[in-house]
CSV table of N, CA and C in Angstrom, one decimal:
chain,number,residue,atom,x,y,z
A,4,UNK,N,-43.1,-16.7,52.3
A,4,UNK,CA,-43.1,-16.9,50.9
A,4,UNK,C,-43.7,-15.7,50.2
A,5,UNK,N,-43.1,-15.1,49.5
A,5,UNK,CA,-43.3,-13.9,48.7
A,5,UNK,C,-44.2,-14.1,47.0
A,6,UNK,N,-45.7,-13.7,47.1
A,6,UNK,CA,-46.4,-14.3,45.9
A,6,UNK,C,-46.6,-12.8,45.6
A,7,UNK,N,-47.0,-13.3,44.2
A,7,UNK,CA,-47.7,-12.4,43.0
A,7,UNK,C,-49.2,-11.8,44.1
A,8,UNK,N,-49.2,-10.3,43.9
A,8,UNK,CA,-50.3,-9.7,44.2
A,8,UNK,C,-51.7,-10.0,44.4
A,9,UNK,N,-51.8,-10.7,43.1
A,9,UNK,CA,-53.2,-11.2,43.0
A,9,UNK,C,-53.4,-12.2,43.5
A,10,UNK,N,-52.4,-13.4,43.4
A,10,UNK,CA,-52.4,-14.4,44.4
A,10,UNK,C,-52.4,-14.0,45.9
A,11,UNK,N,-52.0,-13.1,46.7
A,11,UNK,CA,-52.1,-12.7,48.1
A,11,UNK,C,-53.8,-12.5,48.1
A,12,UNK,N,-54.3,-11.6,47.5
A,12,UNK,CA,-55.3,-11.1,47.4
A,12,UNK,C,-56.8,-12.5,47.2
A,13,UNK,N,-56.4,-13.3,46.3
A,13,UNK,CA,-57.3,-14.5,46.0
A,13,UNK,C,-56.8,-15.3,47.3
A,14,UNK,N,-55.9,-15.2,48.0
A,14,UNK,CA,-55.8,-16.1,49.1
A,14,UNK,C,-56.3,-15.8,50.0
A,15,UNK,N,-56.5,-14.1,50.3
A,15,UNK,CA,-57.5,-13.8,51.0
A,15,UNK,C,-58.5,-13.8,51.0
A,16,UNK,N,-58.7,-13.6,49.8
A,16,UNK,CA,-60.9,-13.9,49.5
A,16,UNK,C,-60.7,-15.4,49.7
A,17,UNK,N,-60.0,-16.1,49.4
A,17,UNK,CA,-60.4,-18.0,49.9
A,17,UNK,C,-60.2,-18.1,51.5
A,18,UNK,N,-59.4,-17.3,52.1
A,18,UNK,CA,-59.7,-17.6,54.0
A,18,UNK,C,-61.0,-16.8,54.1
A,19,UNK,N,-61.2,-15.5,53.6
A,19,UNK,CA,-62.7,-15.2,54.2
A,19,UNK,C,-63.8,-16.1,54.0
A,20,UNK,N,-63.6,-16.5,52.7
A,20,UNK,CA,-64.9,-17.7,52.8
A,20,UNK,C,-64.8,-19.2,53.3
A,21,UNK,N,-63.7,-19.5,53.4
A,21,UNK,CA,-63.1,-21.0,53.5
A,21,UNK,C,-62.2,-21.0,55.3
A,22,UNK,N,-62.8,-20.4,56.1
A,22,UNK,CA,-61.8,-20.0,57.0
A,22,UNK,C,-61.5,-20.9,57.9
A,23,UNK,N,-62.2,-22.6,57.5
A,23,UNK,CA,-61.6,-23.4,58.3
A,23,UNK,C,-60.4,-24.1,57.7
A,24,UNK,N,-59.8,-23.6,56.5
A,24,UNK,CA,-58.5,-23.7,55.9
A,24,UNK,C,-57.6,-22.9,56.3
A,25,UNK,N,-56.4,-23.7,56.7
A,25,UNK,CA,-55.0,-22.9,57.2
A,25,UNK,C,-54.6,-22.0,56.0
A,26,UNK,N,-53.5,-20.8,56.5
A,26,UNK,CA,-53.2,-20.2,55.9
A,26,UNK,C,-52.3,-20.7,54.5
A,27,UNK,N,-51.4,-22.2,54.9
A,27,UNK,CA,-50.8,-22.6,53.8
A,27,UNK,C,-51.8,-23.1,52.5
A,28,UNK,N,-52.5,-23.9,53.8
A,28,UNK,CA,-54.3,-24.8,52.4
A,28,UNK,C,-54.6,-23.5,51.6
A,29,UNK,N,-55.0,-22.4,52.4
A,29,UNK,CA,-55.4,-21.4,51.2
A,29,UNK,C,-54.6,-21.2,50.4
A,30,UNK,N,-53.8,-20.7,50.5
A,30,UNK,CA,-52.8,-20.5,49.9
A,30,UNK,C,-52.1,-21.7,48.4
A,31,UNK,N,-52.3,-23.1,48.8
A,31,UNK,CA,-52.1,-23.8,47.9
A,31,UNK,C,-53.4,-23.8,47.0
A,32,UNK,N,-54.0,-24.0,47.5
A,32,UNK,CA,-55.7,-23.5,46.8
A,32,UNK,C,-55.8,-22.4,45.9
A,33,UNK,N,-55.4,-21.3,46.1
A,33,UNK,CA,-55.3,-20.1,45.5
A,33,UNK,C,-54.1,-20.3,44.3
A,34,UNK,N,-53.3,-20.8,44.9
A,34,UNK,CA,-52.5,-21.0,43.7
A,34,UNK,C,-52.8,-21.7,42.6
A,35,UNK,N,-53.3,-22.8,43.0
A,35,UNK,CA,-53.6,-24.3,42.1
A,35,UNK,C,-55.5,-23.4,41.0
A,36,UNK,N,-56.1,-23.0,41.8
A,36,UNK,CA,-57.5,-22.8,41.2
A,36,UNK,C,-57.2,-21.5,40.2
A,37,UNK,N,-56.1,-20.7,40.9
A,37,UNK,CA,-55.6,-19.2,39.6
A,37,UNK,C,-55.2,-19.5,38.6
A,38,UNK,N,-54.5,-20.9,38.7
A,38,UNK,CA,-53.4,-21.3,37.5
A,38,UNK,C,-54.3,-22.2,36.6
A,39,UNK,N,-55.2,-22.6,37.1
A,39,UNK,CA,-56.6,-23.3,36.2
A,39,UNK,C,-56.9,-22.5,35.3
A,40,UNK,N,-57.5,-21.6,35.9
A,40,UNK,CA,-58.3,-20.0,35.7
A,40,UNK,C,-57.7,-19.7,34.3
A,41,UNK,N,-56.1,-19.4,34.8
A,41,UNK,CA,-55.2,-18.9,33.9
A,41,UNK,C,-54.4,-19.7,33.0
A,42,UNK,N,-54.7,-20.9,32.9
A,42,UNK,CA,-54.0,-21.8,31.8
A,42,UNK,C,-55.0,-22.3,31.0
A,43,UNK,N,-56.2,-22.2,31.5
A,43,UNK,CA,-56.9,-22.7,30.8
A,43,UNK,C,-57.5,-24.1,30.5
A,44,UNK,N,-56.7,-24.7,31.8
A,44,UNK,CA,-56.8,-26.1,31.6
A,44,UNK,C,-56.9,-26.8,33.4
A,45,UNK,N,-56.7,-27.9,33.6
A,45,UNK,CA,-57.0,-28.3,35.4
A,45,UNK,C,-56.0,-29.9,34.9
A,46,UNK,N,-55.1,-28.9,34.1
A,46,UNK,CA,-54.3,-30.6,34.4
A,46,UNK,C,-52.8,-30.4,34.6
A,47,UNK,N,-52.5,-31.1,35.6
A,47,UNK,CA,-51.3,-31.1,36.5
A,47,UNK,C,-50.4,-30.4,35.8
A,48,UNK,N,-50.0,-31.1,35.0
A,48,UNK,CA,-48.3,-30.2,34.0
A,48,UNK,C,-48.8,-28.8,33.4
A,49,UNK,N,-49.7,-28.6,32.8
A,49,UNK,CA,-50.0,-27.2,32.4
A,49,UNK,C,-50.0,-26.2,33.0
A,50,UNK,N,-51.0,-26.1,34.4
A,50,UNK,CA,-51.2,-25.7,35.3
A,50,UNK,C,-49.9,-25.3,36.0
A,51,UNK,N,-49.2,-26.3,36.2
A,51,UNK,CA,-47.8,-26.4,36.8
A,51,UNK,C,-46.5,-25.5,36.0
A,52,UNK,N,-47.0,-25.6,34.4
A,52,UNK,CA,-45.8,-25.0,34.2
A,52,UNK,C,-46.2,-23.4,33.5
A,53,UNK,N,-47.4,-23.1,33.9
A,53,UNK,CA,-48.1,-21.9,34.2
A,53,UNK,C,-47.7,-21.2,34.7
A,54,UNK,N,-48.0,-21.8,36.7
A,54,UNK,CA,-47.6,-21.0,37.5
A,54,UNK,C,-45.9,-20.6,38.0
A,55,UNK,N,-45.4,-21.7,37.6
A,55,UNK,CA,-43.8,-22.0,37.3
A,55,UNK,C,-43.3,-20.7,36.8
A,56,UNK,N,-43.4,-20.1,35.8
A,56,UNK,CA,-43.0,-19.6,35.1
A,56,UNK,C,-43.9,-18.3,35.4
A,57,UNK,N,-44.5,-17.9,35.9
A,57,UNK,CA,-45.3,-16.6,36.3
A,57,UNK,C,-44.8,-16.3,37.9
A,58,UNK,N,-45.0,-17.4,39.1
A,58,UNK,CA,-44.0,-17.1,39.7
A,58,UNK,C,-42.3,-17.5,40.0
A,59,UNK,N,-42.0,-17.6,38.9
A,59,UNK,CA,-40.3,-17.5,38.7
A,59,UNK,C,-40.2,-18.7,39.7
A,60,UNK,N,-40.5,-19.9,39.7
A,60,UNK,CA,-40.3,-20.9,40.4
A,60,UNK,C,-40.0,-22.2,39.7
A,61,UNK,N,-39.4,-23.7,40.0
A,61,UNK,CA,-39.5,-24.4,39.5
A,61,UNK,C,-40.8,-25.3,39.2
A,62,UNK,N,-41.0,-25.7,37.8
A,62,UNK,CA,-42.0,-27.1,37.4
A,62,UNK,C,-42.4,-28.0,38.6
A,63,UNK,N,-41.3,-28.5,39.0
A,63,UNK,CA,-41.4,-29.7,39.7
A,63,UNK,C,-41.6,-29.4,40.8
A,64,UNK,N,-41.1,-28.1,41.6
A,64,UNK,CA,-41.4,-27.6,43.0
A,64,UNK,C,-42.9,-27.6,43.0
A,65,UNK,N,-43.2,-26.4,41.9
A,65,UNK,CA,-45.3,-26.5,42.0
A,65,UNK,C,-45.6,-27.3,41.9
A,66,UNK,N,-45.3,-28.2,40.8
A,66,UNK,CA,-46.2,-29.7,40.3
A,66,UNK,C,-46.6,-30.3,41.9
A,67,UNK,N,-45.2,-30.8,43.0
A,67,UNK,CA,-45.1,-31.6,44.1
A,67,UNK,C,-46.0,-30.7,45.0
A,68,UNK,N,-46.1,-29.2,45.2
A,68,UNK,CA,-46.7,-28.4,46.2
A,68,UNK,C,-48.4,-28.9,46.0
A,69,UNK,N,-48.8,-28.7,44.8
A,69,UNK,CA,-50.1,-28.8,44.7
A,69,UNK,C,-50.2,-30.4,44.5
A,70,UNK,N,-49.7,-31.5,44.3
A,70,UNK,CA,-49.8,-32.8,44.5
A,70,UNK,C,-50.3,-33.1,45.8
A,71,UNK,N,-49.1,-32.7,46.9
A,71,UNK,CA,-49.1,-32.6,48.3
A,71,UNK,C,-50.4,-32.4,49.0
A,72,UNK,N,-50.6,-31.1,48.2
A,72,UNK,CA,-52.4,-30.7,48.8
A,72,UNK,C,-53.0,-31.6,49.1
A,73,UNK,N,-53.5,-32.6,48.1
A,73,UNK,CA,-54.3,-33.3,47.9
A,73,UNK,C,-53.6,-34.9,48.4
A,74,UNK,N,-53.3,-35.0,49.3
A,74,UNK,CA,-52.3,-36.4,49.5
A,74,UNK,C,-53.0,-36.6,51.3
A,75,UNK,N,-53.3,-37.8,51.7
A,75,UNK,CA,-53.5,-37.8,53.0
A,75,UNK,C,-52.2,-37.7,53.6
A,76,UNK,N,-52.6,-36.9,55.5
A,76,UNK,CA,-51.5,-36.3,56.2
A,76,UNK,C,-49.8,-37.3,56.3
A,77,UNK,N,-50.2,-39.2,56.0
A,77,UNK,CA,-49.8,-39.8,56.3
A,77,UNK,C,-48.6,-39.6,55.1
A,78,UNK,N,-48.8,-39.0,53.7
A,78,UNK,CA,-48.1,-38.8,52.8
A,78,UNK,C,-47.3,-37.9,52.7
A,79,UNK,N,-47.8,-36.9,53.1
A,79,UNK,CA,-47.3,-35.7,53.1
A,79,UNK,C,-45.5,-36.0,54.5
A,80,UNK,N,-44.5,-34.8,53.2
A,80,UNK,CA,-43.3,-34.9,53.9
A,80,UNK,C,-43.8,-33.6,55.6
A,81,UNK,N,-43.0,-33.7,56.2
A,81,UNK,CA,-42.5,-33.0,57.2
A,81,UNK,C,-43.7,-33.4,58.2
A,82,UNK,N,-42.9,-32.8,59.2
A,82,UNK,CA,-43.7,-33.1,60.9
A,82,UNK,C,-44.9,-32.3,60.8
A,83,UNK,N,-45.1,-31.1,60.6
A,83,UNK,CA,-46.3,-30.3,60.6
A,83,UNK,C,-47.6,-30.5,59.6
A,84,UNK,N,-47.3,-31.5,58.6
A,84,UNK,CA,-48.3,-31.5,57.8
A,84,UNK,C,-49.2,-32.1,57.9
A,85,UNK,N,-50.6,-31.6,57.3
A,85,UNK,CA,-52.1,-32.1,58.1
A,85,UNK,C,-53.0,-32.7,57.2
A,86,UNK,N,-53.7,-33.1,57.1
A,86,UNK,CA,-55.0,-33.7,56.4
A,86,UNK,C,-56.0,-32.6,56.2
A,87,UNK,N,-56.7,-32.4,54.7
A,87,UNK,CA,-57.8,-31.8,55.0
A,87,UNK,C,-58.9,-32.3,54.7
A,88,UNK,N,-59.5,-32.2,55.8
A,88,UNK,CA,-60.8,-32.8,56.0
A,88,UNK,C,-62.2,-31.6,55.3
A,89,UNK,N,-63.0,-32.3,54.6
A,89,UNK,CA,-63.7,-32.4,53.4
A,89,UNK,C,-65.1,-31.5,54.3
A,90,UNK,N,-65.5,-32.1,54.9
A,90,UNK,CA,-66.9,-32.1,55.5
A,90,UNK,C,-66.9,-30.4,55.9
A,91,UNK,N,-66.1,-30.3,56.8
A,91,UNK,CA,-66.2,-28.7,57.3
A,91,UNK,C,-66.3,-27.6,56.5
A,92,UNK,N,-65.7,-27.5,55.3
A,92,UNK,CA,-65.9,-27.0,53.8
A,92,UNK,C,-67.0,-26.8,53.8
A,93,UNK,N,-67.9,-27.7,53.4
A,93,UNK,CA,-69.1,-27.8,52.2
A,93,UNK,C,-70.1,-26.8,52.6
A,94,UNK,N,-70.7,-26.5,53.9
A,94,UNK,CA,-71.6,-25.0,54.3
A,94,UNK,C,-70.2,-23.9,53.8
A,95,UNK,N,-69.3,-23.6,54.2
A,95,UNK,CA,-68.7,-22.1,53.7
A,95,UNK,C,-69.0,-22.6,52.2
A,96,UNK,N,-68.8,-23.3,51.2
A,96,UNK,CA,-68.3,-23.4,50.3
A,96,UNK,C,-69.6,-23.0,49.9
A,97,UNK,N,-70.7,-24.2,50.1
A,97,UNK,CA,-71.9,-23.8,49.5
A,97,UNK,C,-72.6,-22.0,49.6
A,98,UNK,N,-72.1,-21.5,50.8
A,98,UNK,CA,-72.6,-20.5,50.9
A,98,UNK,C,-71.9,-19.7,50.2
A,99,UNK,N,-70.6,-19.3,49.8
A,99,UNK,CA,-70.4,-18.8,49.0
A,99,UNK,C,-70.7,-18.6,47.6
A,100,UNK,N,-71.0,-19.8,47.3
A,100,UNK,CA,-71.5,-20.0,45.8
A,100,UNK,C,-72.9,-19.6,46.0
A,101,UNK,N,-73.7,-19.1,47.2
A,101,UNK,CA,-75.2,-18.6,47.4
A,101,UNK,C,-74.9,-17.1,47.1
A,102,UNK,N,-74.0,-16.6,47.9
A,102,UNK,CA,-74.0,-15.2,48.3
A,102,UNK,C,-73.8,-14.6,46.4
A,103,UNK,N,-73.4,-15.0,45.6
A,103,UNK,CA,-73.8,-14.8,44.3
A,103,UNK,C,-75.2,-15.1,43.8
A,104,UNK,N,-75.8,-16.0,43.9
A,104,UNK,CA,-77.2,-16.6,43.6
A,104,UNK,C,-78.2,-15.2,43.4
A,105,UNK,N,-78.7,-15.2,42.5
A,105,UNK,CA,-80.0,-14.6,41.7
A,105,UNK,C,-80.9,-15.3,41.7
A,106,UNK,N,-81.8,-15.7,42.4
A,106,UNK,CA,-83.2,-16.5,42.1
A,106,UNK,C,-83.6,-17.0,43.1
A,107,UNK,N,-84.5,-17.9,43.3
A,107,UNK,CA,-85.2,-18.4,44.4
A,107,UNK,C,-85.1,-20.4,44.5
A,108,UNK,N,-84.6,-20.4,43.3
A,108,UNK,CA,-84.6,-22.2,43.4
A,108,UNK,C,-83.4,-22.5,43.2
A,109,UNK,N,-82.5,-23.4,43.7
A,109,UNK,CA,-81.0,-23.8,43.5
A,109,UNK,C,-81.3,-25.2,43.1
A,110,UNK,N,-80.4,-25.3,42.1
A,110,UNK,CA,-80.6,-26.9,41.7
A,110,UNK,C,-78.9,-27.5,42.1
A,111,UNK,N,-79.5,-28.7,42.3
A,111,UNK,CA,-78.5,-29.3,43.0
A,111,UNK,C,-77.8,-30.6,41.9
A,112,UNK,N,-76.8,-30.8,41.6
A,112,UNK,CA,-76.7,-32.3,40.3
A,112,UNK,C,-76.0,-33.4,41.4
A,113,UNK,N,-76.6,-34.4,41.5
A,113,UNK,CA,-75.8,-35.8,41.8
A,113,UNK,C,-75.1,-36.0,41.1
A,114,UNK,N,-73.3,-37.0,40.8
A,114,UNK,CA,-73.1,-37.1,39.8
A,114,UNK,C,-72.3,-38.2,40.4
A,115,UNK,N,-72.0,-39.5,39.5
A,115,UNK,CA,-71.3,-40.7,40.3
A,115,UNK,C,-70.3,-40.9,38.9
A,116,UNK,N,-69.1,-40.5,39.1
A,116,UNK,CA,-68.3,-40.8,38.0
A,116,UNK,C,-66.8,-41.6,38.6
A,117,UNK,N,-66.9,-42.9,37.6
A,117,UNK,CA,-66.2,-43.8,38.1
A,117,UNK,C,-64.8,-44.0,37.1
A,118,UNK,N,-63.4,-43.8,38.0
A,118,UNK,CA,-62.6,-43.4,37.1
A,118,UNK,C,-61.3,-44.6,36.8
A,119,UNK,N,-61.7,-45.3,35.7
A,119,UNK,CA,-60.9,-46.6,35.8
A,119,UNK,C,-61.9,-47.8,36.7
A,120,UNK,N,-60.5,-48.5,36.9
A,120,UNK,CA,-61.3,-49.8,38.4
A,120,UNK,C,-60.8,-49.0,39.3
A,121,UNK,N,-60.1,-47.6,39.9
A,121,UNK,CA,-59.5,-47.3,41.2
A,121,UNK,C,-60.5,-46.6,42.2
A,122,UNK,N,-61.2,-45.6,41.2
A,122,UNK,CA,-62.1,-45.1,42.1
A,122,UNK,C,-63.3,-44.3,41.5
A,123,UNK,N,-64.7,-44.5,42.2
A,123,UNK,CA,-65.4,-43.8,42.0
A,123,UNK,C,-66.2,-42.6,43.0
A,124,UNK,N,-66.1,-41.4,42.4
A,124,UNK,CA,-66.5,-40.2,42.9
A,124,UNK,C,-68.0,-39.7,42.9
A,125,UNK,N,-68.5,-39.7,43.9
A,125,UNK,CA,-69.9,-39.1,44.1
A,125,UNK,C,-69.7,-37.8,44.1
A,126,UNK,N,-70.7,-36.8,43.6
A,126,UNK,CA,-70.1,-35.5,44.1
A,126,UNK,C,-71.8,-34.6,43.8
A,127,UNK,N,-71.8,-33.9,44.5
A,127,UNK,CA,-73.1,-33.1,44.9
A,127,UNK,C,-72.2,-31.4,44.5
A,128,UNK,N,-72.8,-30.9,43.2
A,128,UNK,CA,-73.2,-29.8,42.4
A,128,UNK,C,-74.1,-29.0,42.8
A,129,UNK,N,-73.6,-27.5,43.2
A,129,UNK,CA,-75.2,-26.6,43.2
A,129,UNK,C,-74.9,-26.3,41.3
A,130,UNK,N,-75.5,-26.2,40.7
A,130,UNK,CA,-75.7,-25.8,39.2
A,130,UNK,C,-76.0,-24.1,39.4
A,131,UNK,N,-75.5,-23.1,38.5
A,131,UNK,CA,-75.0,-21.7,38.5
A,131,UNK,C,-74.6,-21.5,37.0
A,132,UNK,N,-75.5,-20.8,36.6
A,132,UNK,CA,-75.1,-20.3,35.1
A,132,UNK,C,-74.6,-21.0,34.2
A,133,UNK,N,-75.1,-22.7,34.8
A,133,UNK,CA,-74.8,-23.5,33.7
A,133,UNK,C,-73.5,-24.3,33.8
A,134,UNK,N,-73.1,-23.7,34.6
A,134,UNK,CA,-71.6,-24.6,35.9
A,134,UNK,C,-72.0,-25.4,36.6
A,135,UNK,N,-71.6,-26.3,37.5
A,135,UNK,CA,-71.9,-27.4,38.2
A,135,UNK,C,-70.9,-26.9,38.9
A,136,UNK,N,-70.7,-26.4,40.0
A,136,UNK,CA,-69.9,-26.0,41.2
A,136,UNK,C,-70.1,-27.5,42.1
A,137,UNK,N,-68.9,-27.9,42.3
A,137,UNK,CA,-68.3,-29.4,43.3
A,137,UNK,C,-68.9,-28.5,44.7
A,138,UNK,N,-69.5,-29.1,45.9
A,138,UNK,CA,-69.9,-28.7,46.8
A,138,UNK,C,-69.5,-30.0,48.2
A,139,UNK,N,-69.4,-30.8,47.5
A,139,UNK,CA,-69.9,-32.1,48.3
A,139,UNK,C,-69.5,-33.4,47.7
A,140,UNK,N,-68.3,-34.5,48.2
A,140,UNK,CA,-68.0,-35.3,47.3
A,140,UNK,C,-67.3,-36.4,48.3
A,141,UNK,N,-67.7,-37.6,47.8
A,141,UNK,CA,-66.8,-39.0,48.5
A,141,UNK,C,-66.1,-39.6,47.2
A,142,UNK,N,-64.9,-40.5,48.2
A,142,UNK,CA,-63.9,-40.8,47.2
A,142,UNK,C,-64.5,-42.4,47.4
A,143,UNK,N,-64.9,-43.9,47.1
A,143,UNK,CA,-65.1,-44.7,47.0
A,143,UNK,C,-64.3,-45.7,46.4
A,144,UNK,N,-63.7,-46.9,46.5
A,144,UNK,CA,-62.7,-47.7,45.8
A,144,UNK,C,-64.0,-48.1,44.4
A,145,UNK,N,-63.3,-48.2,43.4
A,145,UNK,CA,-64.5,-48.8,42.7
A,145,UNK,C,-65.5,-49.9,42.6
A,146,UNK,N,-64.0,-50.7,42.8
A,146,UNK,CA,-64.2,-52.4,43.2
A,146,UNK,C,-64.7,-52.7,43.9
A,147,UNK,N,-64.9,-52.2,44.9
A,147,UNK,CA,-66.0,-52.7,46.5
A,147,UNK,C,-66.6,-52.6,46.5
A,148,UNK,N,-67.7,-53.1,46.9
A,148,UNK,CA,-68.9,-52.8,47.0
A,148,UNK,C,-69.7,-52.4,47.8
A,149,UNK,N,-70.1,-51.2,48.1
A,149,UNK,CA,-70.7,-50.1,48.5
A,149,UNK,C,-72.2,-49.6,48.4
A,150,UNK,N,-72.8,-49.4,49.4
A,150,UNK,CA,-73.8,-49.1,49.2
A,150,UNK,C,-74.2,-47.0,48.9
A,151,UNK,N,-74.4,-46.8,47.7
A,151,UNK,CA,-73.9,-45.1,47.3
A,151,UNK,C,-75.4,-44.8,47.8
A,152,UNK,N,-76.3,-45.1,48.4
A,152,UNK,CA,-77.8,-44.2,48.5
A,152,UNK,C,-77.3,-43.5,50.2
A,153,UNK,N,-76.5,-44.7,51.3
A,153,UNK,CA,-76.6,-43.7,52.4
A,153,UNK,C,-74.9,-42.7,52.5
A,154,UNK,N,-74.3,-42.4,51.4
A,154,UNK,CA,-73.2,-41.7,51.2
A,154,UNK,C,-73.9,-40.4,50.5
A,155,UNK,N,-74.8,-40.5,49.6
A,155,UNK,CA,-75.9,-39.4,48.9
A,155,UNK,C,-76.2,-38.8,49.7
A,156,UNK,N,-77.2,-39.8,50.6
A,156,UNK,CA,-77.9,-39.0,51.9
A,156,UNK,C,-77.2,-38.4,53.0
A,157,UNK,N,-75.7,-39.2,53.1
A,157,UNK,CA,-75.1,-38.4,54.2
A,157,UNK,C,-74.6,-36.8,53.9
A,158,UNK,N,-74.2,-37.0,52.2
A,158,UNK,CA,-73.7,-35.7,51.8
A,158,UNK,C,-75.0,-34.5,51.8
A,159,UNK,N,-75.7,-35.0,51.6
A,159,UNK,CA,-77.2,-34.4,51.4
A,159,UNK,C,-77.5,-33.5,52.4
A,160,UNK,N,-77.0,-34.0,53.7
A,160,UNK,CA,-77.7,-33.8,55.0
A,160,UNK,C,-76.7,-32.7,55.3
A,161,UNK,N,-75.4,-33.0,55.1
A,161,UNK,CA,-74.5,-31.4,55.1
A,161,UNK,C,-74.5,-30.5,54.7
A,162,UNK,N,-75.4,-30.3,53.4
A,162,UNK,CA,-76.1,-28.8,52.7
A,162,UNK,C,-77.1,-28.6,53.3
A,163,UNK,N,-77.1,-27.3,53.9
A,163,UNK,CA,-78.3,-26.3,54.7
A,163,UNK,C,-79.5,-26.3,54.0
């Protein structure tokens, strides 16, 4: 698949730091997080008809590529497609967001945001210039009932 420059280039800075992502995950990654960047927005159709139209491709082809990403392996079309598993991320990820770091204290934000009745999201923030960088996050049904202190602590224990 033949991409825009910059996109080759941001797909390579996302395997150096993300290297337990295949070359396509990066690669959808890179697309999906440039087109944020560059639309100015993180929501599906914008995003979608951003990169559509920058790489001379169809709406609906990017919309379904970057949907796909995010879909467990059981969803995803074709024989080769995988699941990405969450956990093995969070040290490269966090450490990337270090290797910028200026200071000596990192603050960290808990944050439990529950979306509808379908699901609620825990997610563990290093805080950076006033950003909340996602580092660490469980997907939870909303409705169930769950105990969120040892899902905190499990994510907890995955940051170095």
């Amino acid at each position: 698949m033949s991409c825009h420059p910059r996109v080759t280039e941001w797909t390579t800075t996302i395997q150096t730091h993300l290297p337990h992502l295949t070359k396509p995950q990066a690669t959808v990654l890179a697309l999906g997080s440039l087109g944020m960047v560059l639309a100015r927005s993180c929501a599906l159709t914008a995003v979608s008809a951003f990169l559509a139209m920058g790489l001379h491709r169809k709406e609906d082809t990017v919309r379904q590529q970057w949907r796909e990403f995010c879909y467990e392996a059981t969803a995803k079309r074709g024989p080769a497609r995988q699941a990405r598993v969450v956990a093995p991320g969070v040290v490269p990820l966090l450490a990337w967001v270090l290797c910028w770091w200026q200071g000596t204290q990192l603050a960290l934000a808990l944050d439990a945001t529950t979306l509808g009745t379908r699901f609620t999201v825990l997610v563990i923030s290093g805080v950076y210039r006033g950003c909340a960088i996602p580092v660490a996050w469980t997907v939870l049904e909303a409705t169930a009932k769950h105990a969120w202190r040892r899902e905190w602590w499990r994510m907890l224990r995955q940051i170095p």
